[in-house]
XYZ file of C-alpha atoms in Angstrom:
736
model
C -56.487 14.367 34.273
C -55.738 17.581 32.722
C -53.726 20.312 34.692
C -55.096 23.510 35.633
C -53.210 25.355 33.123
C -54.553 23.019 30.325
C -58.265 23.907 31.635
C -57.099 27.415 31.760
C -55.995 27.421 28.082
C -58.906 25.514 27.010
C -61.517 28.157 28.622
C -59.507 30.863 26.848
C -59.484 29.238 23.626
C -63.319 28.684 23.941
C -64.002 32.231 25.058
C -62.470 33.614 22.014
C -63.826 31.358 19.615
C -66.092 32.493 16.647
C -69.181 30.952 15.525
C -68.967 28.288 12.925
C -70.775 30.455 10.242
C -68.986 33.737 11.059
C -67.169 35.097 8.086
C -64.140 36.788 9.809
C -61.450 38.717 7.939
C -57.914 37.175 7.908
C -56.324 40.135 6.075
C -53.659 39.822 3.504
C -50.513 38.068 4.116
C -47.547 40.137 5.229
C -44.307 40.180 2.706
C -41.515 38.251 4.249
C -38.591 39.797 2.228
C -35.980 42.259 3.375
C -33.573 44.553 1.353
C -30.531 46.861 2.267
C -29.417 47.453 5.761
C -28.029 51.031 6.544
C -26.121 51.341 9.811
C -26.047 54.942 11.404
C -23.535 56.041 13.945
C -22.906 59.014 15.924
C -19.728 60.000 18.108
C -21.724 62.191 20.557
C -25.014 62.476 22.389
C -28.205 62.028 20.345
C -31.487 63.947 21.374
C -34.935 62.949 20.780
C -35.675 66.068 18.750
C -33.200 65.025 16.103
C -34.753 63.923 12.790
C -33.402 61.462 10.198
C -34.428 62.130 6.531
C -33.226 59.385 4.259
C -33.292 60.359 0.657
C -34.176 57.323 -1.616
C -33.357 57.689 -5.275
C -35.710 55.948 -7.536
C -34.706 53.389 -10.137
C -34.989 55.284 -13.330
C -32.608 58.086 -11.843
C -30.031 55.294 -10.835
C -30.275 54.010 -14.387
C -29.855 57.365 -15.913
C -26.721 58.098 -13.419
C -25.360 54.623 -14.750
C -25.573 55.778 -18.449
C -23.640 59.215 -17.363
C -21.125 57.273 -15.700
C -20.288 54.860 -18.531
C -20.383 57.973 -20.960
C -17.881 59.791 -18.890
C -15.634 56.690 -18.621
C -15.678 56.522 -22.482
C -14.778 60.329 -22.526
C -11.915 59.724 -20.181
C -10.579 56.745 -22.255
C -10.716 58.886 -25.657
C -8.845 61.896 -23.889
C -6.164 59.607 -22.579
C -5.881 57.999 -26.203
C -5.493 61.360 -27.874
C -1.743 60.932 -28.076
C 1.101 61.013 -25.855
C 0.680 64.596 -25.140
C -1.943 63.961 -22.114
C 0.071 60.947 -20.994
C 3.213 62.923 -20.867
C 1.446 66.008 -19.072
C 0.022 63.595 -16.468
C 3.700 62.035 -15.794
C 5.188 65.397 -15.507
C 2.480 66.358 -13.023
C 2.591 63.048 -11.124
C 5.312 64.393 -8.478
C 2.983 67.368 -7.597
C 0.013 65.069 -7.417
C 1.757 62.652 -5.442
C 3.096 65.477 -3.036
C -0.588 67.003 -2.899
C -2.247 63.372 -1.931
C 0.283 62.672 0.760
C -0.225 66.157 2.139
C -3.968 65.718 2.034
C -3.728 62.360 3.378
C -1.341 63.241 6.143
C -3.708 66.246 7.002
C -6.672 64.116 7.220
C -5.133 61.717 9.378
C -3.909 64.345 11.650
C -7.402 66.029 11.609
C -8.999 62.601 12.403
C -6.502 61.886 15.167
C -7.176 65.248 16.690
C -10.946 65.027 16.297
C -11.466 61.384 17.012
C -10.824 61.218 20.652
C -13.044 63.631 22.917
C -11.078 65.553 25.826
C -11.527 64.687 29.671
C -14.103 67.648 30.067
C -16.298 66.258 27.094
C -16.117 62.777 28.599
C -17.138 63.961 31.933
C -19.980 65.765 30.480
C -21.292 62.603 28.572
C -20.937 60.505 31.599
C -23.095 63.068 33.548
C -25.829 62.819 30.696
C -25.723 59.081 30.377
C -26.173 58.659 34.384
C -28.670 61.584 34.809
C -31.916 60.401 36.343
C -34.846 60.189 34.241
C -37.436 62.839 34.452
C -40.143 60.616 35.714
C -41.593 59.455 39.091
C -40.438 60.252 41.653
C -37.742 62.528 40.455
C -40.672 64.744 38.608
C -43.073 65.164 41.622
C -42.322 66.430 45.317
C -44.669 66.800 48.281
C -43.111 69.557 50.341
C -45.916 69.745 53.116
C -48.975 67.895 54.186
C -51.634 68.701 56.920
C -53.277 65.795 58.434
C -56.638 66.303 60.448
C -58.468 63.420 62.111
C -61.770 64.102 63.857
C -63.494 61.004 64.970
C -63.644 58.836 61.790
C -63.311 61.869 59.593
C -59.983 62.106 58.036
C -58.853 65.354 55.979
C -55.671 65.652 54.142
C -54.433 68.728 52.471
C -51.136 68.087 50.450
C -49.036 70.557 48.570
C -47.548 68.840 45.427
C -45.064 70.251 43.041
C -44.616 68.417 39.653
C -41.949 69.286 37.050
C -44.059 67.574 34.308
C -47.487 66.086 34.073
C -47.304 62.560 35.916
C -49.042 60.621 38.418
C -48.540 60.948 42.169
C -49.178 58.552 44.936
C -50.751 60.301 48.145
C -49.894 59.338 51.489
C -51.906 56.720 53.191
C -52.093 53.083 52.343
C -55.417 51.154 52.197
C -57.279 49.581 53.957
C -56.428 51.649 56.921
C -58.660 54.619 55.433
C -61.118 55.053 52.394
C -61.244 58.297 50.225
C -64.628 59.933 49.774
C -63.962 63.125 48.007
C -60.760 64.547 46.200
C -60.564 68.228 44.813
C -57.530 70.088 43.160
C -56.936 73.675 43.425
C -56.912 75.865 40.365
C -59.850 74.102 38.854
C -57.914 70.925 37.699
C -60.109 68.162 37.265
C -58.952 65.117 39.464
C -58.249 61.915 37.979
C -57.459 59.160 40.534
C -56.658 55.475 40.488
C -55.970 52.825 43.242
C -52.600 50.863 42.418
C -50.486 49.116 44.945
C -52.448 50.062 47.976
C -52.376 53.641 47.386
C -54.516 56.614 45.870
C -52.688 58.031 42.819
C -53.684 61.160 41.350
C -52.794 62.539 37.758
C -51.521 66.374 37.868
C -50.310 68.527 35.085
C -47.103 70.628 35.566
C -47.022 73.206 38.481
C -47.861 73.610 42.133
C -51.062 72.220 43.312
C -52.857 71.840 46.423
C -54.780 68.442 46.901
C -57.605 67.889 49.351
C -58.703 64.468 50.064
C -61.581 63.606 52.629
C -61.980 60.247 53.777
C -62.951 57.692 56.550
C -60.835 55.499 58.809
C -62.168 52.467 60.322
C -62.999 51.471 63.855
C -59.596 50.171 64.670
C -57.691 51.234 67.682
C -54.367 51.249 65.868
C -53.246 51.991 62.315
C -50.174 53.250 60.540
C -49.964 56.302 57.987
C -47.289 55.399 55.330
C -46.342 56.470 51.785
C -44.546 55.904 48.576
C -43.418 59.381 48.021
C -42.410 60.836 51.376
C -43.590 64.331 52.308
C -40.974 66.734 53.684
C -43.206 68.274 56.171
C -45.937 66.899 57.970
C -48.694 68.727 60.451
C -50.885 66.403 62.216
C -54.054 67.468 64.146
C -55.518 64.331 65.879
C -56.825 65.086 69.577
C -58.003 61.592 69.963
C -54.767 59.911 68.922
C -51.302 59.280 69.957
C -48.840 59.775 66.988
C -45.484 58.363 66.912
C -42.879 57.859 64.266
C -41.330 61.244 64.050
C -37.835 61.735 63.009
C -35.317 64.207 65.126
C -36.370 67.354 63.274
C -39.859 68.844 64.272
C -42.566 67.907 61.720
C -40.319 65.696 59.694
C -41.868 61.994 59.669
C -39.892 58.862 59.765
C -40.544 55.922 57.458
C -44.204 56.079 58.720
C -46.505 57.540 61.378
C -48.401 55.142 63.853
C -51.749 56.326 65.131
C -52.960 54.758 68.700
C -56.182 55.816 70.341
C -55.590 57.308 73.669
C -56.478 55.487 76.644
C -59.717 57.006 77.807
C -61.174 56.858 74.095
C -59.934 53.509 73.601
C -61.468 52.404 76.871
C -64.930 53.752 75.889
C -64.654 52.164 72.501
C -63.855 48.986 73.969
C -66.630 49.231 76.510
C -69.187 49.878 73.873
C -68.219 46.887 71.784
C -66.931 48.721 68.617
C -63.222 47.480 68.956
C -64.329 43.981 68.951
C -63.222 41.907 65.915
C -65.989 39.461 66.230
C -68.847 41.793 66.323
C -68.893 43.130 62.677
C -67.711 40.599 59.835
C -66.942 41.900 56.214
C -66.820 40.325 52.998
C -66.146 41.222 49.436
C -68.182 39.928 46.488
C -66.264 39.539 43.128
C -68.252 39.102 40.015
C -66.423 38.033 36.943
C -68.473 38.428 33.552
C -67.476 36.575 30.612
C -69.163 37.673 27.491
C -68.368 35.329 24.436
C -70.552 33.130 22.407
C -72.365 32.475 25.453
C -72.472 34.755 28.689
C -71.219 33.500 31.743
C -71.042 34.877 35.168
C -68.734 33.724 38.216
C -69.247 35.053 41.572
C -66.855 34.738 44.577
C -67.809 35.478 48.285
C -64.252 36.154 50.111
C -64.387 36.885 54.012
C -62.075 39.757 54.774
C -62.410 39.493 58.365
C -60.836 36.819 60.667
C -62.424 33.276 60.855
C -64.360 31.927 63.833
C -67.901 32.901 63.167
C -70.411 31.710 60.685
C -71.983 33.950 58.339
C -75.527 33.789 56.812
C -75.864 36.272 53.702
C -78.256 37.035 50.866
C -76.509 38.115 47.859
C -78.667 39.582 44.990
C -78.217 37.861 41.622
C -77.619 40.012 38.368
C -80.499 40.656 36.170
C -80.987 37.461 33.810
C -78.694 35.598 35.635
C -79.223 31.716 35.754
C -77.307 29.669 38.345
C -75.931 26.473 37.079
C -74.101 25.419 40.192
C -75.352 22.578 42.318
C -76.603 22.976 45.570
C -77.565 26.534 44.911
C -80.111 27.884 47.151
C -82.059 30.860 45.410
C -85.139 32.830 46.550
C -86.626 35.897 44.841
C -83.396 36.594 42.897
C -81.333 36.269 45.845
C -78.558 33.759 46.554
C -78.279 32.323 50.092
C -74.715 31.951 51.051
C -73.502 30.352 54.196
C -69.886 30.524 55.159
C -68.984 28.254 58.306
C -66.735 29.244 60.995
C -63.535 28.296 59.149
C -64.690 28.812 55.514
C -62.917 31.729 53.666
C -64.907 31.735 50.622
C -67.938 30.658 48.398
C -68.507 30.682 44.693
C -71.153 29.818 42.316
C -71.490 29.939 38.405
C -74.257 30.801 36.237
C -75.263 31.778 32.594
C -76.574 35.326 31.593
C -79.170 36.119 28.858
C -77.398 38.301 26.297
C -78.786 41.900 26.353
C -78.244 45.270 24.791
C -77.873 46.831 28.250
C -76.594 45.749 31.601
C -76.551 47.721 34.742
C -74.352 46.716 37.800
C -74.937 48.357 40.978
C -73.128 48.210 44.444
C -75.958 47.830 47.195
C -75.733 50.119 50.196
C -76.082 49.302 53.992
C -74.727 45.817 53.312
C -71.880 44.113 55.075
C -69.912 43.541 51.826
C -68.106 45.422 48.952
C -68.555 44.574 45.462
C -65.898 44.265 42.777
C -66.779 43.732 38.885
C -64.476 42.342 36.248
C -65.840 42.046 32.952
C -63.865 40.021 29.849
C -65.357 40.983 26.573
C -64.659 38.727 23.399
C -63.991 40.436 20.100
C -67.316 39.491 18.821
C -68.922 42.168 21.254
C -68.324 45.926 21.458
C -68.905 47.352 24.781
C -69.398 51.083 25.955
C -69.265 52.157 29.440
C -71.983 54.792 30.915
C -71.569 55.540 34.563
C -68.497 54.895 37.047
C -65.556 54.226 34.840
C -63.243 51.397 35.430
C -59.636 50.642 36.038
C -57.968 48.274 33.895
C -55.728 45.167 34.667
C -52.726 44.697 32.269
C -52.338 41.124 31.028
C -52.709 39.357 27.710
C -55.534 41.934 27.061
C -56.713 44.816 29.113
C -59.710 43.832 31.213
C -62.036 46.657 32.792
C -62.267 46.280 36.587
C -64.646 48.273 38.972
C -64.275 48.471 42.660
C -67.369 50.695 43.624
C -68.467 52.150 46.789
C -72.003 51.605 48.114
C -74.572 53.180 45.862
C -72.327 53.523 42.811
C -73.272 51.635 39.659
C -72.263 51.448 35.823
C -74.215 50.557 32.695
C -72.748 48.224 29.897
C -74.083 48.866 26.591
C -72.941 45.780 24.485
C -73.743 45.572 20.679
C -72.519 43.022 18.183
C -70.954 44.733 15.282
C -71.608 43.727 11.784
C -69.014 41.959 9.912
C -67.233 43.907 7.058
C -66.889 42.580 3.669
C -63.384 40.963 3.157
C -61.357 37.774 2.231
C -61.774 34.826 4.576
C -58.565 33.119 3.326
C -55.398 34.589 3.046
C -52.228 33.068 0.886
C -49.459 33.830 2.961
C -46.838 32.337 0.697
C -46.606 30.535 -2.607
C -43.963 28.356 -3.964
C -44.386 27.765 -7.845
C -41.876 25.415 -9.461
C -41.551 24.484 -13.002
C -39.341 21.735 -14.387
C -39.064 22.110 -18.245
C -38.249 18.961 -20.409
C -37.948 18.362 -23.904
C -41.410 17.192 -24.346
C -43.024 17.427 -20.853
C -43.344 20.014 -18.218
C -43.794 19.251 -14.427
C -45.352 21.906 -12.049
C -45.624 22.204 -8.465
C -47.341 24.552 -6.357
C -47.028 24.793 -2.317
C -49.473 27.183 -0.698
C -49.274 28.419 3.012
C -52.899 29.092 3.575
C -54.877 30.845 6.554
C -58.768 30.403 6.578
C -61.251 31.556 9.068
C -64.049 29.444 7.629
C -64.295 26.088 5.996
C -64.891 26.648 2.111
C -63.797 25.486 -1.118
C -60.480 26.816 -2.586
C -60.467 26.877 -6.423
C -56.885 26.566 -8.404
C -57.065 27.038 -12.128
C -54.230 25.309 -14.057
C -53.017 25.627 -17.312
C -54.895 23.552 -19.975
C -53.962 20.041 -20.429
C -52.514 19.984 -16.949
C -52.970 16.261 -15.426
C -52.727 16.360 -11.463
C -50.408 13.890 -10.081
C -50.695 14.489 -6.494
C -52.670 16.774 -4.004
C -52.124 17.009 -0.232
C -53.502 19.199 2.323
C -51.799 19.376 5.674
C -49.470 16.695 4.662
C -52.279 14.128 4.212
C -53.271 13.200 0.591
C -56.934 14.081 -0.410
C -58.898 13.268 -3.366
C -58.858 15.365 -6.651
C -61.807 17.112 -7.679
C -62.038 19.029 -10.963
C -64.331 21.574 -12.359
C -64.066 23.286 -15.675
C -60.145 23.273 -15.507
C -59.955 24.015 -11.821
C -59.071 22.059 -8.911
C -61.254 22.366 -5.984
C -59.774 22.058 -2.336
C -62.102 21.861 0.935
C -60.236 24.083 3.471
C -60.668 23.840 7.156
C -60.381 26.828 9.622
C -56.943 27.759 10.640
C -53.517 27.571 9.006
C -52.645 24.729 6.590
C -50.258 23.734 3.854
C -51.747 22.910 0.389
C -49.391 20.994 -2.091
C -50.484 20.372 -5.802
C -48.312 18.535 -8.549
C -49.173 18.164 -12.077
C -47.953 17.563 -15.436
C -48.608 18.281 -19.198
C -47.189 17.686 -22.482
C -45.513 20.770 -24.005
C -42.271 20.377 -26.138
C -39.273 22.863 -25.127
C -39.067 25.787 -27.415
C -36.943 28.948 -27.602
C -38.946 30.449 -24.810
C -40.113 29.045 -21.611
C -42.520 30.891 -19.566
C -43.907 30.071 -16.174
C -46.969 28.131 -15.865
C -50.422 30.063 -16.056
C -51.929 29.467 -12.573
C -54.669 31.543 -10.970
C -55.851 31.563 -7.273
C -59.012 33.005 -5.978
C -57.321 35.487 -3.755
C -54.382 37.991 -3.742
C -51.083 36.173 -3.028
C -47.946 37.444 -1.109
C -44.527 36.166 -0.792
C -44.482 34.417 -4.252
C -41.444 32.433 -5.031
C -41.119 31.223 -8.864
C -38.500 28.659 -9.639
C -37.780 27.420 -13.474
C -35.352 24.588 -14.250
C -34.419 24.018 -17.615
C -32.395 20.964 -19.059
C -28.482 21.015 -18.908
C -28.307 20.749 -22.570
C -29.940 24.155 -23.059
C -27.985 27.637 -23.295
C -29.762 30.437 -21.382
C -29.430 33.702 -23.476
C -32.127 35.872 -21.914
C -34.113 36.381 -18.471
C -37.212 38.478 -17.733
C -39.632 38.429 -14.642
C -39.784 40.061 -11.193
C -37.173 42.752 -10.180
C -36.072 40.522 -7.456
C -34.622 37.465 -9.417
C -31.630 36.474 -11.517
C -30.002 38.892 -13.805
C -27.869 37.872 -16.786
C -24.760 39.917 -16.938
C -23.110 38.132 -20.031
C -24.114 40.481 -22.816
C -22.903 43.538 -20.590
C -19.592 42.107 -20.557
C -19.707 41.350 -24.322
C -20.398 45.311 -24.757
C -17.669 46.133 -22.504
C -15.375 43.578 -24.441
C -16.313 45.380 -27.769
C -15.664 48.908 -26.259
C -12.483 47.711 -24.703
C -11.291 46.253 -28.041
C -12.188 49.556 -29.779
C -9.940 51.654 -27.325
C -6.938 49.023 -27.363
C -6.888 49.008 -30.976
C -6.451 52.746 -30.943
C -3.317 52.692 -29.108
C -0.483 53.542 -31.454
C 1.845 50.696 -30.476
C -1.037 48.190 -30.180
C -0.327 44.874 -32.092
C -3.882 44.086 -32.945
C -6.704 45.781 -34.455
C -9.796 46.710 -32.717
C -11.853 43.957 -33.994
C -9.227 41.471 -33.113
C -8.940 42.721 -29.663
C -12.912 42.452 -29.376
C -13.241 38.838 -30.616
C -10.343 37.839 -28.452
C -11.759 39.440 -25.358
C -15.168 37.914 -25.785
C -13.844 34.575 -26.083
C -11.685 34.911 -23.174
C -14.721 35.961 -20.974
C -15.774 32.376 -20.706
C -12.719 31.726 -18.639
C -12.766 34.684 -16.151
C -12.672 38.294 -16.302
C -9.015 38.077 -14.802
C -7.932 36.375 -18.294
C -8.867 39.302 -20.276
C -6.484 41.474 -18.214
C -3.856 38.726 -18.370
C -4.066 38.310 -22.434
C -3.908 42.190 -22.841
C -1.115 42.401 -20.768
C 0.863 39.568 -22.409
C 0.814 41.650 -25.932
C 1.754 44.948 -24.473
C 4.638 43.314 -22.386
C 6.027 42.135 -25.573
C 5.543 45.669 -27.341
C 7.919 46.953 -24.431
C 10.310 43.997 -25.066
C 10.926 45.373 -28.607
C 11.475 48.937 -27.649
C 14.554 50.734 -27.453
C 14.214 51.102 -23.543
C 14.542 47.520 -22.978
C 17.801 47.343 -25.009
C 19.318 49.854 -22.540
C 18.752 47.606 -19.579
C 21.980 45.866 -17.787
C 22.831 42.306 -18.816
C 21.614 41.084 -15.402
C 18.068 42.637 -15.880
C 17.963 41.774 -19.528
C 18.697 37.900 -18.758
C 16.129 37.641 -15.833
C 13.301 39.390 -18.011
C 13.929 37.142 -20.847
C 13.312 34.229 -18.297
C 10.151 35.925 -17.045
C 8.682 36.622 -20.735
C 9.033 32.903 -21.145
C 7.260 31.950 -18.180
C 4.583 34.488 -19.065
C 4.194 33.192 -22.584
C 3.581 29.774 -21.137
C 0.918 30.914 -18.805
C -0.623 32.913 -21.655
C -0.679 29.696 -23.874
C -2.215 27.803 -20.928
C -5.008 30.175 -20.470
C -6.085 30.283 -23.977
C -6.146 26.239 -23.925
C -8.276 26.359 -20.615
C -10.725 28.863 -22.563
C -11.023 26.492 -25.556
C -11.348 23.560 -23.427
C -14.238 25.052 -21.352
C -15.985 26.475 -24.456
C -15.903 23.209 -26.383
C -16.751 20.844 -23.480
C -17.751 22.822 -20.507
C -20.937 24.933 -19.587
C -21.295 28.141 -20.906
C -20.499 31.058 -18.389
C -23.234 33.537 -18.648
C -22.460 35.294 -15.425
C -25.948 35.014 -13.909
C -26.369 36.539 -10.436
C -29.041 37.714 -8.120
C -30.754 34.381 -8.046
C -30.868 31.947 -5.143
C -30.715 29.064 -7.223
C -27.584 27.633 -9.111
C -26.995 26.402 -12.786
C -30.151 26.006 -14.612
C -32.135 26.327 -11.654
C -33.595 29.991 -11.839
C -35.636 31.628 -8.905
C -37.782 34.909 -8.772
C -39.368 36.391 -5.722
C -42.320 38.798 -5.672
C -43.714 40.375 -2.433
C -47.222 40.303 -3.603
C -49.466 39.641 -6.776
C -53.080 39.501 -7.695
C -55.008 36.362 -8.556
C -52.644 35.222 -11.457
C -49.278 34.161 -10.162
C -46.113 35.944 -11.899
C -44.765 33.990 -15.151
C -41.143 34.644 -15.586
C -39.532 34.099 -18.964
C -36.277 32.134 -19.843
C -34.899 32.151 -23.455
C -32.892 29.309 -24.264
C -30.892 27.755 -27.238
C -29.493 24.294 -27.871
C -25.963 23.819 -26.192
C -24.851 23.089 -29.622
C -25.040 26.516 -31.034
C -22.692 27.356 -28.215
C -20.469 24.788 -29.037
C -20.322 25.768 -32.738
C -19.698 29.496 -31.829
C -16.843 28.476 -29.798
C -15.414 26.222 -32.302
C -15.502 28.931 -34.759
C -13.715 31.218 -32.207
C -11.366 28.431 -31.456
C -10.434 28.097 -35.292
C -9.811 31.825 -35.455
C -7.683 31.874 -32.331
C -5.710 29.107 -33.559
C -4.810 30.910 -36.672
C -4.148 34.131 -34.779
C -2.099 32.380 -32.385
C 0.472 31.341 -35.004
C 0.924 34.727 -36.198
C 1.145 36.409 -32.636
C 3.740 33.745 -31.471
C 5.888 34.646 -34.707
C 5.398 38.360 -33.663
C 6.346 37.633 -30.053
C 9.419 35.878 -30.910
C 10.625 38.668 -33.204
C 10.174 40.887 -30.368
C 11.819 38.550 -27.947
C 14.821 38.368 -30.003
C 15.311 41.857 -30.457
C 18.954 42.544 -29.348
C 19.849 39.096 -28.654
C 18.330 36.445 -26.636
C 20.746 36.711 -23.721
C 23.498 38.930 -23.026
C 27.133 37.902 -21.490
C 27.422 38.986 -17.946
C 30.975 40.301 -18.478
C 31.933 41.856 -21.853
C 35.784 42.438 -23.253
C 36.743 46.009 -22.763
C 38.448 45.804 -26.242
C 35.302 44.716 -27.777
C 32.891 47.428 -28.774
C 29.478 47.192 -27.467
C 26.640 45.811 -29.927
C 24.478 48.677 -31.242
C 20.759 48.094 -30.956
C 18.659 47.252 -33.893
C 16.551 49.888 -35.329
C 12.657 49.454 -34.693
C 11.531 49.611 -38.218
């Protein structure tokens, strides 16, 4: 047996179902990608009136700024290389610049230390603002005085209400001890009232208002007058009642006031029989209308007075209501309801004929009160004419009426025409291409949402042979029509996977497969895999994808070689520096700095300043130069080995893939999927270029090591730690 929760879920699902032939729009898929996250912090209070205006620079401006930065960097390098004059001036000014920098850092540190920590007064102010009560009920409203007058069953209440801002205020008096009939507000304010939590709430604007309420009390001999917002002063005029519950202060009520009839009136009421609970029985009739594909109504009759007495009632049916419950006794449009002495409620269900207008009326002079609840499916549009409803909050807002006898409301119900729009949404696409030497393998995974069962046509490239087709992880037969694959979709969310292959030799340019879908797509991921024996030299595709940075490093190496070649003491020419740095990039960018440093260290070794070093420093640095040379040669051997036997390092970044697996992402596209482009060459071209570079390196390394030995031996290899005083010191050789 199914549980009650399962039955309720099934009922809710059927209530919101659409017709089998309804063409319901599913909208478009939502892009599922993120970008940069910016964190904003404040060290003080933030008000609701503060506005943040982010300024976003478009991509062309960013590219222009990048060009300007590179140009300024080259200009700075040329200025530094104009000669030793600029460097000398910089060295002379380094003391002043260092002092100024230290002063600025110290001053900034003191300023931040002084301004970073607020004082006790500011902390107390921030604490008071943080703990300040919100400007809402009950802080925003107050009831200074209330005048209550009870004459017979008539109740009149005048309340003075102060509001600091527009809000809803609960009036004193809890239901069902009394029932309001009329509400008015001074100053011409239109009263807006509602029942909530057993009290009458009224919406008031900012200011001072006088609210007058007229109502009725029941025939009970005792009742209490309570409140949610306590009045400060209460004046009661009730000659037939004894009022208790006052505090020690005159006119100041306690938690609530209690009203009890005086003995003489109570005796007369008891003698006439009006105070006997069994004389008059009272029930409520609750009707729940469900307007879905079929209209249903459920009616409950609930006893509101104590049990012990049988009830026979005739409840009128709604216009067009057809009762389907078993044992129903219907006569002239009236349902005969019998409640036994101990029965609390009775109910029945029925169908309603769909109509453009439905009027609900609460009958007068009957021993019950009506309550209407209408649940409307999205396939219908309902307008209300007459008594306005209140709304119950839940999974969705449901209008509810609690009318007084004689009140009515008219429901105008129409079925809106569906707008034209797609009934299938392509929420995400995963497009994969594996490019082989003579054959290409393609794969397509689609996350779809359909509101109607229909055919979904996928156009594949010419010559494609479908190898697998699954829908909801279940294999389905392949149907082709003029180069398109036809798939019969079912309503709801589903996953479609399609695999194919076609014969095409691998060439210089590898482009994504030409695939067309019948609808626009969202969240498209395109992946291209090339064989490991290919050299990736260029990439093109959506902006969110891999970027090849190797050619940028080549340009930087050429410019860096030109700059290093212009240094007066440079041992290499500009083109030699450029060739050396380009090849070293296959190791890492750090090796570029290490190789350049080795040359300039040996330049310093042959300078006159090195000959003036003491013997201890001279001998120690000679050992260091030997170690650096070993590391230098090892780095070059590593670069040659990696270039001849390893994989090309093209510095590809920005792709979630790795190696020869390249991946692009596009948040949306038209019917044709994106087609990224990968330009590749045979790996042997890379091997040939690295071989030529290695031969050039070997030829140059012989000359560089000879030059390094000459520099290394200037002034002697090692000096004695203690020199004979009679022996004159050795003069340094000239730097010709």
